[in-house]
Coordinates of C-alpha atoms in Angstrom, one line a residue:
Chain A
D1 CA 40.4 36.4 -22.8
S2 CA 40.6 37.5 -26.3
G3 CA 38.6 40.7 -25.4
V4 CA 35.8 39.8 -28.1
T5 CA 32.7 39.4 -26.7
Q6 CA 29.4 37.0 -28.2
T7 CA 26.2 36.7 -27.0
P8 CA 24.4 34.5 -26.5
K9 CA 26.6 31.5 -25.5
H10 CA 23.9 28.9 -26.2
L11 CA 20.8 29.2 -28.8
I12 CA 17.9 26.7 -29.1
T13 CA 15.5 27.3 -31.3
A14 CA 13.2 25.7 -34.0
T15 CA 13.1 25.5 -37.7
G16 CA 11.7 28.3 -39.5
Q17 CA 12.6 31.0 -36.9
R18 CA 14.8 33.9 -36.9
V19 CA 17.6 34.7 -34.7
T20 CA 20.3 37.6 -34.0
L21 CA 23.8 36.8 -32.9
R22 CA 25.8 39.7 -31.2
C23 CA 29.3 40.3 -31.3
S24 CA 31.4 43.1 -29.6
P25 CA 34.9 43.5 -30.9
R26 CA 38.0 43.9 -29.0
S27 CA 38.7 47.7 -27.8
G28 CA 40.2 49.7 -30.8
D29 CA 39.6 47.2 -33.4
L30 CA 37.8 48.2 -36.2
S31 CA 36.7 45.1 -38.2
V32 CA 34.5 42.2 -37.4
Y33 CA 34.4 38.7 -39.1
W34 CA 31.6 36.3 -38.9
Y35 CA 32.5 32.5 -39.3
Q36 CA 30.3 29.1 -38.9
Q37 CA 31.9 25.9 -37.9
S38 CA 30.0 22.9 -38.0
L39 CA 31.3 19.5 -36.9
D40 CA 32.0 18.1 -40.5
Q41 CA 33.2 21.6 -41.9
G42 CA 36.2 23.6 -40.8
L43 CA 35.6 27.4 -40.3
Q44 CA 33.4 28.6 -42.9
F45 CA 33.8 32.7 -43.5
L46 CA 30.5 34.3 -43.7
I47 CA 31.2 38.1 -44.0
Q48 CA 33.7 40.8 -43.0
Y49 CA 32.6 44.4 -42.0
Y50 CA 34.9 47.5 -41.3
N51 CA 34.1 50.8 -39.8
G52 CA 30.4 49.9 -40.2
E53 CA 30.7 48.9 -44.0
E54 CA 30.7 45.5 -45.6
R55 CA 33.9 44.5 -46.9
A56 CA 34.1 41.1 -47.8
K57 CA 31.4 38.5 -48.3
G58 CA 32.1 34.7 -48.2
N59 CA 29.4 31.6 -48.2
I60 CA 27.0 33.4 -46.4
L61 CA 23.4 32.2 -47.4
E62 CA 20.7 34.8 -48.3
R63 CA 18.7 34.1 -45.3
F64 CA 21.9 35.1 -43.4
S65 CA 22.4 39.1 -43.0
A66 CA 24.6 41.0 -40.9
Q67 CA 25.5 44.6 -40.0
Q68 CA 28.0 46.6 -38.2
F69 CA 26.7 49.6 -36.0
P70 CA 28.3 53.0 -35.6
D71 CA 29.5 51.8 -32.2
L72 CA 31.3 49.0 -33.8
H73 CA 29.5 46.1 -32.6
S74 CA 28.1 43.7 -35.0
E75 CA 25.0 41.4 -35.5
L76 CA 24.3 38.4 -37.3
N77 CA 20.8 37.7 -38.4
L78 CA 20.0 34.4 -39.3
S79 CA 16.6 33.6 -40.3
S80 CA 14.1 30.9 -42.0
L81 CA 16.3 28.5 -39.9
E82 CA 16.8 24.7 -41.0
L83 CA 18.6 22.0 -39.0
G84 CA 21.7 22.2 -41.2
D85 CA 22.2 25.7 -39.8
S86 CA 23.2 24.1 -36.6
A87 CA 26.5 25.2 -35.7
L88 CA 29.0 27.1 -33.8
Y89 CA 29.1 30.8 -34.8
F90 CA 32.3 32.8 -34.2
C91 CA 32.7 36.3 -34.5
A92 CA 36.4 37.7 -34.9
S93 CA 37.7 41.2 -34.9
S94 CA 41.0 43.0 -36.4
V95 CA 42.7 46.4 -36.1
T96 CA 42.7 47.5 -39.7
G97 CA 40.5 44.5 -41.3
L98 CA 43.2 43.8 -43.8
N99 CA 43.3 40.0 -42.8
E100 CA 46.1 40.2 -40.2
K101 CA 45.7 38.8 -36.7
L102 CA 42.5 37.9 -35.7
F103 CA 40.8 37.4 -32.4
F104 CA 38.2 35.3 -31.9
G105 CA 35.0 35.4 -29.3
S106 CA 34.1 32.2 -27.6
G107 CA 31.2 31.5 -30.1
T108 CA 27.5 31.2 -29.9
Q109 CA 26.3 27.5 -30.2
L110 CA 22.9 27.4 -32.4
S111 CA 20.8 24.2 -32.3
V112 CA 17.9 24.2 -34.5
L113 CA 15.3 21.6 -33.7
Chain B
Q1 CA 42.4 21.0 -55.0
K2 CA 41.5 22.9 -51.7
E3 CA 43.8 26.2 -51.4
V4 CA 44.6 25.1 -48.0
E5 CA 45.7 21.3 -47.0
Q6 CA 45.9 20.1 -43.4
D7 CA 45.7 16.5 -42.4
P8 CA 43.0 16.5 -39.9
G9 CA 44.3 13.3 -37.8
P10 CA 43.7 12.8 -35.4
L11 CA 46.9 12.7 -33.9
S12 CA 48.1 11.1 -30.4
V13 CA 51.3 11.1 -29.0
P14 CA 52.8 10.6 -25.4
E15 CA 53.6 13.3 -23.2
G16 CA 57.3 15.0 -23.7
A17 CA 57.2 14.2 -27.8
I18 CA 58.0 16.3 -30.1
V19 CA 54.8 16.9 -32.2
S20 CA 55.0 18.2 -36.3
L21 CA 51.8 19.9 -37.6
N22 CA 51.7 20.7 -41.1
C23 CA 49.9 22.8 -44.0
T24 CA 50.4 23.0 -47.6
Y25 CA 48.9 25.8 -49.7
S26 CA 48.4 26.5 -53.5
N27 CA 48.0 30.3 -53.6
S28 CA 51.7 32.3 -54.1
A29 CA 49.9 35.3 -52.7
F30 CA 49.6 34.3 -49.2
Q31 CA 52.0 36.7 -47.3
Y32 CA 51.1 36.1 -43.6
F33 CA 51.1 32.7 -41.9
M34 CA 48.9 31.8 -38.5
W35 CA 48.4 29.0 -36.3
Y36 CA 45.5 28.9 -34.2
R37 CA 44.7 26.7 -31.0
Q38 CA 41.3 25.6 -30.5
Y39 CA 40.2 23.9 -27.3
S40 CA 36.8 22.0 -27.7
R41 CA 33.8 24.1 -28.5
K42 CA 36.0 27.2 -27.7
G43 CA 37.0 30.1 -30.0
P44 CA 40.4 29.7 -32.0
E45 CA 43.3 31.4 -30.1
L46 CA 45.9 32.9 -32.0
L47 CA 49.3 31.0 -31.3
M48 CA 51.8 32.0 -33.7
Y49 CA 52.3 34.6 -36.3
T50 CA 54.8 35.1 -39.1
Y51 CA 55.1 36.8 -42.0
S52 CA 58.3 35.6 -44.0
S53 CA 59.8 32.6 -44.9
G54 CA 62.0 31.1 -42.0
N55 CA 61.6 30.1 -38.4
K56 CA 59.8 31.8 -35.4
E57 CA 60.1 30.5 -31.8
D58 CA 58.0 31.1 -29.0
G59 CA 58.6 28.8 -25.9
R60 CA 57.8 25.4 -26.7
F61 CA 56.4 26.3 -30.1
T62 CA 58.2 27.0 -33.3
A63 CA 56.6 27.9 -36.5
Q64 CA 58.2 27.2 -39.9
V65 CA 57.4 28.9 -43.4
D66 CA 58.9 27.8 -46.7
K67 CA 57.4 29.9 -49.3
S68 CA 58.9 28.3 -52.1
S69 CA 57.5 25.0 -51.3
K70 CA 54.4 26.6 -50.0
Y71 CA 54.4 24.6 -46.8
I72 CA 54.4 25.7 -43.2
S73 CA 54.7 23.7 -40.1
L74 CA 54.4 24.2 -36.4
F75 CA 56.6 22.1 -33.9
I76 CA 55.5 21.7 -30.1
R77 CA 58.6 20.5 -28.3
D78 CA 58.2 18.8 -24.9
S79 CA 54.5 18.2 -25.5
Q80 CA 51.7 18.4 -22.8
P81 CA 48.5 17.2 -21.9
S82 CA 47.2 20.7 -22.2
D83 CA 48.6 20.9 -25.7
S84 CA 45.7 18.5 -26.4
A85 CA 43.5 20.8 -28.7
T86 CA 42.8 21.2 -32.6
Y87 CA 45.2 23.1 -34.2
L88 CA 44.3 25.2 -37.2
C89 CA 46.6 26.8 -39.7
A90 CA 45.6 30.0 -41.6
M91 CA 47.2 32.1 -44.3
S92 CA 46.1 35.4 -45.7
N93 CA 46.9 38.4 -47.9
N94 CA 45.5 41.7 -47.3
N95 CA 42.1 40.6 -49.0
D96 CA 41.8 37.0 -48.1
M97 CA 42.1 35.0 -45.3
R98 CA 42.0 30.9 -45.5
F99 CA 41.9 28.5 -42.6
G100 CA 43.3 24.7 -42.9
A101 CA 40.7 22.1 -41.7
G102 CA 42.5 21.5 -38.2
T103 CA 44.3 18.8 -37.0
R104 CA 43.2 17.3 -33.6
L105 CA 45.8 16.4 -31.2
T106 CA 45.9 14.3 -28.0
V107 CA 48.7 14.3 -25.8
K108 CA 48.7 11.5 -23.3
P109 CA 50.2 11.7 -19.8

């Protein structure tokens, strides 16, 4: 168990809908990262937060947004969902946010039908 | 050219074999080198973490970094069926982290 908690584990929804994925980092970790992993692609970095502030942005679509709250948990919001958004979404956390050791959650499997 | 190149495999070996997994990279700014193991549909798990060139050993696993060649390796000795997973290399500096595509390994009993 990495100590990173993601909910829900599975999410099935329809095209055009909006969903929210939730992540609680390891105790003491200030930084949260979101990654997308689909079958034909590796881990794609979406966005990073450190202590409530956005630190880095990767290949995140404009339809997607995220935030980190004062209690350090984070939410990833996906809207106007398309079939191609079906993927595993991982949250990871680290202590300082300087891209050192990342600890990953077990992921949320999103299926868009 | 991708920043991190990793052969996706699949790689199949008999139990007890020595496994060699490799990645090359192009960005000489990378300072930290990691290997993650990912079981099917689970989150990646940090396996090895190294900072400098050279070897680091942890049980049956040895991570090797050659910064001059921009080449990193993971060796698994006495491989077990429980080692069957996808192995992802990763490398970072303070501002950026990159993952390889992952190599799928199967260890057959």
